[in-house]
PDB file of C-alpha atoms and ligand atoms in Angstrom:
ATOM      1  CA  MET A  18       0.000   0.000   0.000  1.00 98.00           C
ATOM      2  CA  ARG A  19       1.308   3.442  -0.936  1.00 98.00           C
ATOM      3  CA  ILE A  20       0.994   6.427   1.374  1.00 98.00           C
ATOM      4  CA  PHE A  21      -0.173   9.839   0.179  1.00 98.00           C
ATOM      5  CA  LEU A  22      -0.406  12.938   2.363  1.00 98.00           C
ATOM      6  CA  ASP A  23      -3.840  14.526   2.682  1.00 98.00           C
ATOM      7  CA  THR A  24      -2.847  18.165   3.058  1.00 97.00           C
ATOM      8  CA  ALA A  25      -2.054  21.427   1.314  1.00 96.00           C
ATOM      9  CA  ASN A  26       0.659  22.359   3.819  1.00 97.00           C
ATOM     10  CA  ILE A  27       3.932  22.811   1.923  1.00 97.00           C
ATOM     11  CA  GLU A  28       6.247  22.158   4.901  1.00 97.00           C
ATOM     12  CA  HIS A  29       4.425  18.979   5.819  1.00 97.00           C
ATOM     13  CA  ILE A  30       4.576  17.765   2.223  1.00 97.00           C
ATOM     14  CA  GLU A  31       8.313  18.532   2.018  1.00 97.00           C
ATOM     15  CA  HIS A  32       8.912  16.595   5.230  1.00 97.00           C
ATOM     16  CA  GLY A  33       6.823  13.588   4.136  1.00 97.00           C
ATOM     17  CA  VAL A  34       8.588  13.425   0.784  1.00 97.00           C
ATOM     18  CA  SER A  35      12.019  13.751   2.425  1.00 97.00           C
ATOM     19  CA  LEU A  36      11.237  10.639   4.491  1.00 98.00           C
ATOM     20  CA  GLY A  37      10.908   8.691   1.245  1.00 97.00           C
ATOM     21  CA  VAL A  38       7.537   7.233   2.213  1.00 97.00           C
ATOM     22  CA  VAL A  39       5.093   9.725   0.716  1.00 97.00           C
ATOM     23  CA  SER A  40       4.508   9.155  -2.984  1.00 96.00           C
ATOM     24  CA  GLY A  41       1.527  11.417  -3.608  1.00 98.00           C
ATOM     25  CA  VAL A  42      -0.682  14.153  -2.186  1.00 98.00           C
ATOM     26  CA  THR A  43      -4.408  14.725  -2.063  1.00 98.00           C
ATOM     27  CA  THR A  44      -5.961  18.117  -1.404  1.00 96.00           C
ATOM     28  CA  ASN A  45      -9.521  19.353  -1.171  1.00 92.00           C
ATOM     29  CA  PRO A  46     -11.027  22.853  -0.974  1.00 92.00           C
ATOM     30  CA  THR A  47     -11.208  22.676   2.834  1.00 93.00           C
ATOM     31  CA  LEU A  48      -7.528  21.736   3.159  1.00 94.00           C
ATOM     32  CA  VAL A  49      -6.550  24.520   0.733  1.00 90.00           C
ATOM     33  CA  SER A  50      -8.587  27.095   2.677  1.00 92.00           C
ATOM     34  CA  MET A  51      -7.064  25.916   5.979  1.00 93.00           C
ATOM     35  CA  GLU A  52      -3.606  26.846   4.682  1.00 92.00           C
ATOM     36  CA  GLY A  53      -4.810  30.254   3.460  1.00 91.00           C
ATOM     37  CA  HIS A  54      -3.577  29.700  -0.106  1.00 83.00           C
ATOM     38  CA  LYS A  55      -5.051  32.491  -2.225  1.00 86.00           C
ATOM     39  CA  ASP A  56      -3.465  31.508  -5.550  1.00 93.00           C
ATOM     40  CA  TYR A  57      -4.795  27.995  -6.319  1.00 94.00           C
ATOM     41  CA  ARG A  58      -2.667  27.615  -9.450  1.00 95.00           C
ATOM     42  CA  ALA A  59       0.564  28.586  -7.688  1.00 95.00           C
ATOM     43  CA  MET A  60      -0.211  26.244  -4.800  1.00 95.00           C
ATOM     44  CA  VAL A  61      -0.929  23.230  -7.022  1.00 96.00           C
ATOM     45  CA  LYS A  62       2.166  23.891  -9.141  1.00 96.00           C
ATOM     46  CA  LYS A  63       4.326  24.169  -6.016  1.00 96.00           C
ATOM     47  CA  ILE A  64       3.007  20.897  -4.534  1.00 97.00           C
ATOM     48  CA  CYS A  65       3.429  19.136  -7.893  1.00 97.00           C
ATOM     49  CA  SER A  66       7.060  20.253  -8.023  1.00 97.00           C
ATOM     50  CA  ILE A  67       7.777  18.713  -4.600  1.00 97.00           C
ATOM     51  CA  VAL A  68       5.920  15.423  -4.896  1.00 97.00           C
ATOM     52  CA  PRO A  69       7.319  12.515  -6.936  1.00 93.00           C
ATOM     53  CA  GLY A  70       3.841  11.228  -7.816  1.00 98.00           C
ATOM     54  CA  PRO A  71       0.201  12.149  -8.292  1.00 98.00           C
ATOM     55  CA  VAL A  72      -1.229  15.307  -6.712  1.00 98.00           C
ATOM     56  CA  SER A  73      -5.028  15.512  -6.528  1.00 98.00           C
ATOM     57  CA  ALA A  74      -6.573  18.964  -6.961  1.00 97.00           C
ATOM     58  CA  GLU A  75     -10.338  19.305  -6.785  1.00 97.00           C
ATOM     59  CA  VAL A  76     -12.604  21.199  -9.154  1.00 97.00           C
ATOM     60  CA  VAL A  77     -14.365  24.013  -7.302  1.00 95.00           C
ATOM     61  CA  VAL A  78     -17.234  24.752  -9.667  1.00 96.00           C
ATOM     62  CA  GLU A  79     -20.580  23.080 -10.270  1.00 96.00           C
ATOM     63  CA  GLY A  80     -22.175  21.778 -13.472  1.00 97.00           C
ATOM     64  CA  ALA A  81     -20.543  19.443 -15.995  1.00 98.00           C
ATOM     65  CA  PRO A  82     -19.450  22.086 -18.572  1.00 98.00           C
ATOM     66  CA  ALA A  83     -17.806  24.309 -15.937  1.00 98.00           C
ATOM     67  CA  MET A  84     -16.206  21.310 -14.194  1.00 98.00           C
ATOM     68  CA  LEU A  85     -14.820  20.056 -17.490  1.00 98.00           C
ATOM     69  CA  GLU A  86     -13.396  23.450 -18.363  1.00 98.00           C
ATOM     70  CA  GLN A  87     -11.773  23.870 -14.955  1.00 97.00           C
ATOM     71  CA  ALA A  88     -10.453  20.294 -14.974  1.00 98.00           C
ATOM     72  CA  ARG A  89      -8.700  20.937 -18.299  1.00 98.00           C
ATOM     73  CA  GLU A  90      -7.238  24.158 -16.932  1.00 98.00           C
ATOM     74  CA  ILE A  91      -5.918  22.471 -13.750  1.00 97.00           C
ATOM     75  CA  ALA A  92      -4.556  19.522 -15.745  1.00 98.00           C
ATOM     76  CA  ALA A  93      -2.362  21.927 -17.727  1.00 98.00           C
ATOM     77  CA  TRP A  94      -0.633  23.194 -14.561  1.00 97.00           C
ATOM     78  CA  ALA A  95       1.602  20.118 -14.062  1.00 98.00           C
ATOM     79  CA  THR A  96       2.175  16.677 -15.546  1.00 98.00           C
ATOM     80  CA  ASN A  97       1.529  14.873 -12.239  1.00 98.00           C
ATOM     81  CA  VAL A  98      -1.749  16.594 -11.392  1.00 98.00           C
ATOM     82  CA  VAL A  99      -4.896  14.465 -10.966  1.00 98.00           C
ATOM     83  CA  ILE A 100      -8.342  16.055 -11.034  1.00 98.00           C
ATOM     84  CA  LYS A 101     -10.606  15.371  -8.078  1.00 98.00           C
ATOM     85  CA  ILE A 102     -14.208  15.070  -9.209  1.00 98.00           C
ATOM     86  CA  PRO A 103     -17.170  14.272  -6.931  1.00 98.00           C
ATOM     87  CA  ALA A 104     -19.023  10.968  -7.380  1.00 98.00           C
ATOM     88  CA  THR A 105     -22.197  12.363  -8.959  1.00 98.00           C
ATOM     89  CA  ALA A 106     -23.910  11.933 -12.337  1.00 98.00           C
ATOM     90  CA  GLU A 107     -22.230  15.101 -13.592  1.00 98.00           C
ATOM     91  CA  GLY A 108     -18.956  13.901 -12.121  1.00 98.00           C
ATOM     92  CA  LEU A 109     -19.232  10.656 -14.103  1.00 98.00           C
ATOM     93  CA  GLU A 110     -19.925  12.595 -17.287  1.00 98.00           C
ATOM     94  CA  VAL A 111     -16.875  14.787 -16.704  1.00 98.00           C
ATOM     95  CA  THR A 112     -14.709  11.806 -15.761  1.00 98.00           C
ATOM     96  CA  SER A 113     -15.521   9.889 -18.942  1.00 98.00           C
ATOM     97  CA  ALA A 114     -14.818  13.003 -21.043  1.00 98.00           C
ATOM     98  CA  LEU A 115     -11.483  13.555 -19.275  1.00 98.00           C
ATOM     99  CA  LYS A 116     -10.562   9.887 -19.741  1.00 98.00           C
ATOM    100  CA  LYS A 117     -10.826  10.392 -23.518  1.00 98.00           C
ATOM    101  CA  GLU A 118      -8.379  13.287 -23.169  1.00 98.00           C
ATOM    102  CA  ASN A 119      -5.972  11.200 -21.046  1.00 98.00           C
ATOM    103  CA  ILE A 120      -6.541  13.431 -18.011  1.00 98.00           C
ATOM    104  CA  LYS A 121      -6.447  11.445 -14.778  1.00 98.00           C
ATOM    105  CA  VAL A 122      -9.323  11.622 -12.296  1.00 98.00           C
ATOM    106  CA  ASN A 123      -9.588  10.838  -8.597  1.00 98.00           C
ATOM    107  CA  MET A 124     -13.302  10.356  -7.979  1.00 98.00           C
ATOM    108  CA  THR A 125     -13.976  11.696  -4.518  1.00 98.00           C
ATOM    109  CA  LEU A 126     -16.737  11.680  -1.894  1.00 98.00           C
ATOM    110  CA  CYS A 127     -17.408   7.975  -2.519  1.00 98.00           C
ATOM    111  CA  PHE A 128     -19.708   6.320   0.009  1.00 98.00           C
ATOM    112  CA  SER A 129     -20.862   3.151  -1.782  1.00 98.00           C
ATOM    113  CA  VAL A 130     -19.634   0.223  -3.872  1.00 98.00           C
ATOM    114  CA  ASN A 131     -21.968   1.294  -6.664  1.00 98.00           C
ATOM    115  CA  GLN A 132     -20.370   4.730  -6.834  1.00 98.00           C
ATOM    116  CA  ALA A 133     -16.952   3.070  -6.962  1.00 98.00           C
ATOM    117  CA  LEU A 134     -17.995   0.669  -9.724  1.00 98.00           C
ATOM    118  CA  LEU A 135     -19.420   3.510 -11.807  1.00 98.00           C
ATOM    119  CA  ALA A 136     -16.280   5.595 -11.254  1.00 98.00           C
ATOM    120  CA  ALA A 137     -14.175   2.713 -12.561  1.00 98.00           C
ATOM    121  CA  LEU A 138     -16.441   2.257 -15.583  1.00 98.00           C
ATOM    122  CA  ALA A 139     -16.230   5.981 -16.350  1.00 98.00           C
ATOM    123  CA  GLY A 140     -12.440   5.692 -16.363  1.00 98.00           C
ATOM    124  CA  ALA A 141     -11.363   7.207 -13.025  1.00 98.00           C
ATOM    125  CA  SER A 142      -7.754   6.404 -12.148  1.00 98.00           C
ATOM    126  CA  TYR A 143      -8.551   6.490  -8.413  1.00 98.00           C
ATOM    127  CA  ILE A 144     -11.651   6.072  -6.304  1.00 98.00           C
ATOM    128  CA  SER A 145     -11.697   7.672  -2.846  1.00 98.00           C
ATOM    129  CA  PRO A 146     -14.009   6.054  -0.274  1.00 98.00           C
ATOM    130  CA  PHE A 147     -14.266   8.370   2.752  1.00 98.00           C
ATOM    131  CA  VAL A 148     -13.649   6.069   5.698  1.00 98.00           C
ATOM    132  CA  GLY A 149     -13.786   8.502   8.634  1.00 98.00           C
ATOM    133  CA  ARG A 150     -16.928  10.267   7.455  1.00 98.00           C
ATOM    134  CA  LEU A 151     -18.730   6.919   7.169  1.00 98.00           C
ATOM    135  CA  ASP A 152     -17.520   5.980  10.662  1.00 98.00           C
ATOM    136  CA  ASP A 153     -18.830   9.363  11.872  1.00 98.00           C
ATOM    137  CA  ALA A 154     -22.257   8.464  10.460  1.00 98.00           C
ATOM    138  CA  GLY A 155     -22.293   5.151  12.337  1.00 98.00           C
ATOM    139  CA  HIS A 156     -21.225   2.941   9.425  1.00 97.00           C
ATOM    140  CA  ASP A 157     -18.088   0.829   9.009  1.00 97.00           C
ATOM    141  CA  GLY A 158     -16.002   2.918   6.621  1.00 98.00           C
ATOM    142  CA  MET A 159     -13.274   0.337   6.198  1.00 98.00           C
ATOM    143  CA  ALA A 160     -15.815  -2.345   5.268  1.00 98.00           C
ATOM    144  CA  LEU A 161     -16.592  -0.211   2.228  1.00 98.00           C
ATOM    145  CA  VAL A 162     -12.898  -0.100   1.261  1.00 98.00           C
ATOM    146  CA  LYS A 163     -12.722  -3.898   1.528  1.00 98.00           C
ATOM    147  CA  ASP A 164     -15.926  -4.347  -0.477  1.00 98.00           C
ATOM    148  CA  ILE A 165     -14.636  -2.132  -3.291  1.00 98.00           C
ATOM    149  CA  VAL A 166     -11.269  -3.924  -3.374  1.00 98.00           C
ATOM    150  CA  ASP A 167     -13.039  -7.313  -3.472  1.00 98.00           C
ATOM    151  CA  VAL A 168     -15.414  -6.278  -6.258  1.00 98.00           C
ATOM    152  CA  PHE A 169     -12.613  -4.798  -8.380  1.00 97.00           C
ATOM    153  CA  LYS A 170     -10.620  -8.042  -7.960  1.00 97.00           C
ATOM    154  CA  ASN A 171     -13.397  -9.874  -9.823  1.00 97.00           C
ATOM    155  CA  TYR A 172     -12.688  -7.849 -12.963  1.00 96.00           C
ATOM    156  CA  GLN A 173      -9.070  -7.697 -14.142  1.00 91.00           C
ATOM    157  CA  ASP A 174      -9.885  -4.980 -16.679  1.00 94.00           C
ATOM    158  CA  LEU A 175     -10.847  -2.514 -13.908  1.00 95.00           C
ATOM    159  CA  THR A 176      -7.582  -0.701 -13.296  1.00 96.00           C
ATOM    160  CA  THR A 177      -8.951   1.989 -10.957  1.00 98.00           C
ATOM    161  CA  GLU A 178      -6.952   2.158  -7.735  1.00 98.00           C
ATOM    162  CA  VAL A 179      -8.684   2.234  -4.364  1.00 98.00           C
ATOM    163  CA  LEU A 180      -7.509   5.242  -2.358  1.00 98.00           C
ATOM    164  CA  ALA A 181      -8.681   5.069   1.250  1.00 98.00           C
ATOM    165  CA  ALA A 182      -9.450   8.678   2.250  1.00 98.00           C
ATOM    166  CA  SER A 183     -10.772  10.474   5.320  1.00 98.00           C
ATOM    167  CA  ILE A 184      -8.248   8.537   7.388  1.00 98.00           C
ATOM    168  CA  ARG A 185      -8.298   9.713  10.985  1.00 98.00           C
ATOM    169  CA  HIS A 186      -5.785   7.568  12.957  1.00 97.00           C
ATOM    170  CA  PRO A 187      -3.031   4.921  12.604  1.00 97.00           C
ATOM    171  CA  LEU A 188      -5.430   1.987  13.053  1.00 97.00           C
ATOM    172  CA  HIS A 189      -7.233   3.137   9.913  1.00 98.00           C
ATOM    173  CA  CYS A 190      -3.941   2.771   8.006  1.00 98.00           C
ATOM    174  CA  ILE A 191      -3.407  -0.792   9.192  1.00 98.00           C
ATOM    175  CA  ALA A 192      -7.014  -1.661   8.355  1.00 98.00           C
ATOM    176  CA  ALA A 193      -6.680  -0.084   4.897  1.00 98.00           C
ATOM    177  CA  ALA A 194      -3.577  -2.198   4.209  1.00 98.00           C
ATOM    178  CA  ARG A 195      -5.356  -5.334   5.468  1.00 98.00           C
ATOM    179  CA  ALA A 196      -8.335  -4.497   3.242  1.00 98.00           C
ATOM    180  CA  GLY A 197      -5.993  -4.307   0.241  1.00 98.00           C
ATOM    181  CA  ALA A 198      -6.344  -0.583  -0.516  1.00 98.00           C
ATOM    182  CA  HIS A 199      -3.775   0.467  -3.112  1.00 98.00           C
ATOM    183  CA  ILE A 200      -3.240   3.791  -1.343  1.00 98.00           C
ATOM    184  CA  ALA A 201      -4.126   5.448   1.963  1.00 98.00           C
ATOM    185  CA  THR A 202      -4.077   9.239   2.031  1.00 98.00           C
ATOM    186  CA  VAL A 203      -3.278  10.358   5.548  1.00 98.00           C
ATOM    187  CA  PRO A 204      -3.174  13.667   7.423  1.00 98.00           C
ATOM    188  CA  TYR A 205       0.362  14.736   8.427  1.00 98.00           C
ATOM    189  CA  LYS A 206      -0.468  14.104  12.092  1.00 98.00           C
ATOM    190  CA  VAL A 207      -1.362  10.483  11.305  1.00 98.00           C
ATOM    191  CA  LEU A 208       1.893  10.008   9.364  1.00 98.00           C
ATOM    192  CA  LEU A 209       3.832  11.148  12.450  1.00 98.00           C
ATOM    193  CA  GLN A 210       1.749   8.830  14.652  1.00 98.00           C
ATOM    194  CA  MET A 211       2.537   5.918  12.307  1.00 98.00           C
ATOM    195  CA  ILE A 212       6.273   6.520  12.732  1.00 97.00           C
ATOM    196  CA  LYS A 213       6.340   6.972  16.471  1.00 96.00           C
ATOM    197  CA  HIS A 214       6.594   4.185  19.045  1.00 96.00           C
ATOM    198  CA  PRO A 215       7.566   4.846  22.693  1.00 96.00           C
ATOM    199  CA  LEU A 216       9.508   1.560  22.908  1.00 98.00           C
ATOM    200  CA  THR A 217      11.710   2.710  20.003  1.00 98.00           C
ATOM    201  CA  ASP A 218      12.510   5.924  21.884  1.00 97.00           C
ATOM    202  CA  ILE A 219      13.162   4.053  25.154  1.00 98.00           C
ATOM    203  CA  GLY A 220      15.348   1.549  23.271  1.00 98.00           C
ATOM    204  CA  ILE A 221      17.485   4.301  21.689  1.00 97.00           C
ATOM    205  CA  GLU A 222      17.881   6.034  25.042  1.00 97.00           C
ATOM    206  CA  ARG A 223      19.018   2.815  26.750  1.00 97.00           C
ATOM    207  CA  PHE A 224      21.410   1.785  23.946  1.00 96.00           C
ATOM    208  CA  LEU A 225      23.066   5.206  23.982  1.00 96.00           C
ATOM    209  CA  ALA A 226      23.311   5.243  27.794  1.00 96.00           C
ATOM    210  CA  ASP A 227      24.887   1.748  27.833  1.00 95.00           C
ATOM    211  CA  TRP A 228      27.304   2.722  25.095  1.00 94.00           C
ATOM    212  CA  LYS A 229      28.286   5.865  26.990  1.00 92.00           C
ATOM    213  CA  SER A 230      28.925   3.832  30.149  1.00 93.00           C
ATOM    214  CA  VAL A 231      31.575   1.664  28.417  1.00 91.00           C
ATOM    215  CA  SER A 232      33.019   4.158  25.956  1.00 85.00           C
ATOM    216  CA  GLY A 233      32.984   7.101  28.335  1.00 78.00           C
ATOM    217  CA  LYS A 234      31.674   9.294  25.491  1.00 73.00           C
TER     218      LYS A 234
HETATM  219  O1  LIG B 308      -9.272  14.551   1.193  1.00 94.50           O
HETATM  220  C1  LIG B 308     -10.501  14.006   1.474  1.00 94.50           C
HETATM  221  C2  LIG B 308     -10.618  13.393   2.845  1.00 94.50           C
HETATM  222  O2  LIG B 308      -9.459  12.708   3.173  1.00 94.50           O
HETATM  223  C3  LIG B 308     -11.143  14.306   3.894  1.00 94.50           C
HETATM  224  O3  LIG B 308     -11.026  13.778   5.189  1.00 94.50           O
HETATM  225  O4  LIG B 308     -11.168  13.998   7.642  1.00 94.50           O
HETATM  226  O5  LIG B 308     -12.225  15.760   6.189  1.00 94.50           O
HETATM  227  O6  LIG B 308     -13.230  13.501   6.365  1.00 94.50           O
HETATM  228  P1  LIG B 308     -11.967  14.287   6.410  1.00 94.50           P
END
């Protein structure tokens, strides 16, 4: 399973990439607004220049013609940009049109296997089931990820990758890997939580103390 960062924070992206474990980034309008980026184009171009893989940038207009026009515009900003399109009827229409133009789509706000199947048929490169938001609503978000992975496995010609999104904590990452998600997109905080273990820190401290006691350094 690959790890993407779910953020528009440049420093966090630089750190994640420097660790060699982050191979993509996903953003959404909320994440962009949280960072106070005023120039959407400059922000997306900057992130795309840092990340060695796909960077999802969402369309922020409604209606298929406007979404299509904006998707084409965003796609021209960088070679590794992926257009985030919501899982609606208009979104499917836009996705299938973009597929014909070889523009990659991450179909977002997915809450059902049917939406995922339709996204794949329309030609989306990625489908993003929102795990945490389903959990919030009293459903099992990770069960949806597993269901989508299982259904896609039945059809070798479906090449859409399952991108577990709305990840809230490290256990979600383990569950996404167990479910067979191709990618989990995680907040920076969760990436740091995945790295950290108190026994590692205690172990380092003890090793260094023991070494100091014999070497005198
Ligand atoms: O990027 C989409 C998704 O990951 C949002 O997560 O925590 O706002 O539900 P969240």
